[in-house]
PDB file of C-alpha atoms in Angstrom:
ATOM      1  CA  MET A1394      91.511  59.117 166.058  1.00  0.00           C
ATOM      2  CA  ALA A1395      92.768  56.433 168.423  1.00  0.00           C
ATOM      3  CA  LEU A1396      93.787  59.141 170.888  1.00  0.00           C
ATOM      4  CA  GLY A1397      90.537  61.106 170.736  1.00  0.00           C
ATOM      5  CA  VAL A1398      88.113  58.617 172.261  1.00  0.00           C
ATOM      6  CA  PRO A1399      90.102  57.826 175.442  1.00  0.00           C
ATOM      7  CA  LEU A1400      91.034  61.483 175.878  1.00  0.00           C
ATOM      8  CA  VAL A1401      87.407  62.577 175.697  1.00  0.00           C
ATOM      9  CA  ALA A1402      86.364  59.729 178.010  1.00  0.00           C
ATOM     10  CA  THR A1403      88.903  60.693 180.660  1.00  0.00           C
ATOM     11  CA  LYS A1404      88.965  64.489 180.390  1.00  0.00           C
ATOM     12  CA  SER A1405      85.929  65.710 178.354  1.00  0.00           C
ATOM     13  CA  TRP A1406      85.162  67.053 174.915  1.00  0.00           C
ATOM     14  CA  ALA A1407      85.970  70.611 175.983  1.00  0.00           C
ATOM     15  CA  VAL A1408      89.664  70.266 176.886  1.00  0.00           C
ATOM     16  CA  PRO A1409      92.097  71.883 174.434  1.00  0.00           C
ATOM     17  CA  GLU A1410      93.913  68.562 173.973  1.00  0.00           C
ATOM     18  CA  ALA A1411      90.748  67.079 172.441  1.00  0.00           C
ATOM     19  CA  GLY A1412      90.602  69.887 169.911  1.00  0.00           C
ATOM     20  CA  ASN A1413      94.273  69.408 169.092  1.00  0.00           C
ATOM     21  CA  VAL A1414      93.840  65.663 168.552  1.00  0.00           C
ATOM     22  CA  TYR A1415      90.902  66.138 166.174  1.00  0.00           C
ATOM     23  CA  LEU A1416      92.575  69.054 164.370  1.00  0.00           C
ATOM     24  CA  ARG A1417      95.623  66.861 163.749  1.00  0.00           C
ATOM     25  CA  ALA A1418      93.409  63.981 162.615  1.00  0.00           C
ATOM     26  CA  ARG A1419      91.712  66.347 160.150  1.00  0.00           C
ATOM     27  CA  GLU A1420      95.103  67.436 158.803  1.00  0.00           C
ATOM     28  CA  LEU A1421      96.050  63.799 158.266  1.00  0.00           C
ATOM     29  CA  CYS A1422      92.735  63.076 156.524  1.00  0.00           C
ATOM     30  CA  GLU A1423      93.305  66.054 154.227  1.00  0.00           C
ATOM     31  CA  GLN A1424      96.808  64.821 153.402  1.00  0.00           C
ATOM     32  CA  MET A1425      95.522  61.338 152.607  1.00  0.00           C
ATOM     33  CA  GLY A1426      92.469  62.499 150.690  1.00  0.00           C
ATOM     34  CA  ASP A1427      88.918  61.515 151.499  1.00  0.00           C
ATOM     35  CA  THR A1428      89.056  58.467 153.747  1.00  0.00           C
ATOM     36  CA  SER A1429      86.622  56.541 155.906  1.00  0.00           C
ATOM     37  CA  GLU A1430      88.020  58.487 158.872  1.00  0.00           C
ATOM     38  CA  THR A1431      87.082  61.912 157.512  1.00  0.00           C
ATOM     39  CA  PHE A1432      83.472  61.931 158.725  1.00  0.00           C
ATOM     40  CA  PRO A1433      84.197  60.741 162.302  1.00  0.00           C
ATOM     41  CA  THR A1434      87.135  63.143 162.484  1.00  0.00           C
ATOM     42  CA  LEU A1435      85.009  66.126 161.471  1.00  0.00           C
ATOM     43  CA  TYR A1436      82.253  64.954 163.809  1.00  0.00           C
ATOM     44  CA  GLY A1437      84.739  64.776 166.702  1.00  0.00           C
ATOM     45  CA  LEU A1438      85.967  68.264 165.901  1.00  0.00           C
ATOM     46  CA  LEU A1439      82.376  69.487 165.732  1.00  0.00           C
ATOM     47  CA  ALA A1440      81.667  67.938 169.157  1.00  0.00           C
ATOM     48  CA  PHE A1441      84.711  69.759 170.564  1.00  0.00           C
ATOM     49  CA  TYR A1442      83.505  73.158 169.330  1.00  0.00           C
ATOM     50  CA  PHE A1443      79.874  72.453 170.177  1.00  0.00           C
ATOM     51  CA  THR A1444      80.778  71.550 173.777  1.00  0.00           C
ATOM     52  CA  ARG A1445      82.764  74.774 174.071  1.00  0.00           C
ATOM     53  CA  ALA A1446      79.715  76.732 172.799  1.00  0.00           C
ATOM     54  CA  GLU A1447      81.593  77.795 169.656  1.00  0.00           C
ATOM     55  CA  HIS A1448      78.460  77.222 167.643  1.00  0.00           C
ATOM     56  CA  LYS A1449      79.410  79.129 164.485  1.00  0.00           C
ATOM     57  CA  THR A1450      82.467  76.913 164.039  1.00  0.00           C
ATOM     58  CA  ALA A1451      80.358  73.856 164.871  1.00  0.00           C
ATOM     59  CA  GLN A1452      77.864  74.946 162.215  1.00  0.00           C
ATOM     60  CA  GLU A1453      80.618  75.252 159.602  1.00  0.00           C
ATOM     61  CA  LEU A1454      81.804  71.741 160.449  1.00  0.00           C
ATOM     62  CA  ALA A1455      78.223  70.419 160.326  1.00  0.00           C
ATOM     63  CA  GLU A1456      77.866  71.919 156.852  1.00  0.00           C
ATOM     64  CA  GLN A1457      81.059  70.096 155.821  1.00  0.00           C
ATOM     65  CA  LEU A1458      79.629  66.885 157.275  1.00  0.00           C
ATOM     66  CA  LEU A1459      76.453  67.370 155.268  1.00  0.00           C
ATOM     67  CA  ARG A1460      78.366  67.903 152.010  1.00  0.00           C
ATOM     68  CA  LEU A1461      80.464  64.814 152.709  1.00  0.00           C
ATOM     69  CA  ALA A1462      77.398  62.709 153.566  1.00  0.00           C
ATOM     70  CA  GLN A1463      75.604  63.908 150.430  1.00  0.00           C
ATOM     71  CA  SER A1464      78.593  63.015 148.260  1.00  0.00           C
ATOM     72  CA  GLN A1465      78.662  59.513 149.754  1.00  0.00           C
ATOM     73  CA  GLN A1466      74.865  59.093 149.707  1.00  0.00           C
ATOM     74  CA  ASP A1467      75.043  57.315 153.066  1.00  0.00           C
ATOM     75  CA  SER A1468      71.766  57.569 154.985  1.00  0.00           C
ATOM     76  CA  ALA A1469      73.422  57.133 158.398  1.00  0.00           C
ATOM     77  CA  LEU A1470      75.899  59.933 157.669  1.00  0.00           C
ATOM     78  CA  LEU A1471      73.126  62.130 156.277  1.00  0.00           C
ATOM     79  CA  LEU A1472      71.062  61.537 159.399  1.00  0.00           C
ATOM     80  CA  GLU A1473      73.961  62.502 161.674  1.00  0.00           C
ATOM     81  CA  ALA A1474      74.892  65.529 159.566  1.00  0.00           C
ATOM     82  CA  HIS A1475      71.337  66.910 159.547  1.00  0.00           C
ATOM     83  CA  LEU A1476      71.050  66.447 163.312  1.00  0.00           C
ATOM     84  CA  ALA A1477      74.427  68.109 163.901  1.00  0.00           C
ATOM     85  CA  LEU A1478      73.545  71.052 161.671  1.00  0.00           C
ATOM     86  CA  GLY A1479      70.093  71.372 163.218  1.00  0.00           C
ATOM     87  CA  SER A1480      71.559  71.419 166.722  1.00  0.00           C
ATOM     88  CA  SER A1481      74.152  74.015 165.770  1.00  0.00           C
ATOM     89  CA  LEU A1482      71.519  76.266 164.214  1.00  0.00           C
ATOM     90  CA  PHE A1483      69.168  75.782 167.158  1.00  0.00           C
ATOM     91  CA  TYR A1484      71.815  76.814 169.704  1.00  0.00           C
ATOM     92  CA  GLN A1485      72.551  79.958 167.704  1.00  0.00           C
ATOM     93  CA  GLY A1486      68.893  80.959 167.870  1.00  0.00           C
ATOM     94  CA  ASP A1487      68.107  80.015 164.263  1.00  0.00           C
ATOM     95  CA  LEU A1488      65.104  78.008 165.410  1.00  0.00           C
ATOM     96  CA  ALA A1489      63.150  77.528 162.182  1.00  0.00           C
ATOM     97  CA  PRO A1490      66.106  76.365 160.052  1.00  0.00           C
ATOM     98  CA  GLY A1491      67.351  74.300 162.981  1.00  0.00           C
ATOM     99  CA  ARG A1492      64.006  72.580 163.341  1.00  0.00           C
ATOM    100  CA  THR A1493      63.901  71.886 159.605  1.00  0.00           C
ATOM    101  CA  ARG A1494      67.316  70.179 159.733  1.00  0.00           C
ATOM    102  CA  LEU A1495      66.382  68.203 162.842  1.00  0.00           C
ATOM    103  CA  GLU A1496      63.194  67.040 161.143  1.00  0.00           C
ATOM    104  CA  GLN A1497      65.137  66.073 158.006  1.00  0.00           C
ATOM    105  CA  GLY A1498      67.505  64.005 160.114  1.00  0.00           C
ATOM    106  CA  SER A1499      64.687  62.379 162.054  1.00  0.00           C
ATOM    107  CA  ALA A1500      62.867  61.512 158.819  1.00  0.00           C
ATOM    108  CA  LEU A1501      65.898  59.530 157.664  1.00  0.00           C
ATOM    109  CA  TYR A1502      65.934  57.341 160.772  1.00  0.00           C
ATOM    110  CA  ASP A1503      65.076  53.725 160.077  1.00  0.00           C
ATOM    111  CA  ALA A1504      65.249  51.642 163.275  1.00  0.00           C
ATOM    112  CA  PRO A1505      66.480  48.367 161.746  1.00  0.00           C
ATOM    113  CA  GLN A1506      69.048  50.120 159.564  1.00  0.00           C
ATOM    114  CA  HIS A1507      70.260  52.732 162.088  1.00  0.00           C
ATOM    115  CA  LEU A1508      69.920  50.909 165.393  1.00  0.00           C
ATOM    116  CA  SER A1509      73.676  51.110 165.985  1.00  0.00           C
ATOM    117  CA  LEU A1510      73.451  54.927 165.982  1.00  0.00           C
ATOM    118  CA  ALA A1511      71.412  54.766 169.177  1.00  0.00           C
ATOM    119  CA  PHE A1512      74.480  53.472 170.983  1.00  0.00           C
ATOM    120  CA  SER A1513      77.202  55.644 169.432  1.00  0.00           C
TER     121      SER A1513
END
C-alpha cells in the first residue's frame, strides 16, 4: 500500500505498475486474513480497473467492497462501496441499478461524520 499512493501520484492509476502493486497488496491481505488494509487495497485495485475502462472487473471489486463494508457495518465504507458499485454499473450502461446504488451511497452521507471523505 505504501508504494501505491506515490506511484499513482507520479504516473497515474492506469499504469500496469499500479495494478501490480494493488494486486500484490491484495495477495498479502488474503494471506493475513481480513485486515484494516483490505478495503483500501480493493478500492485501489478497483480504481486501477475503472481508470482503464475495465468496468466489469471494477464492478466485481465494488461488489466485494460492498460485502466487506456490510460485514463491518461501517457507514463510511458502505457509502464508498455503494458509490463505487453505482459508478461501475453506470459506466456499463446499467443506468437504473447504477442510479439506485449512487442514491443509496448518497443517502448514507452525513457531513459531520463523513467530512474526511470529501478530501480523500
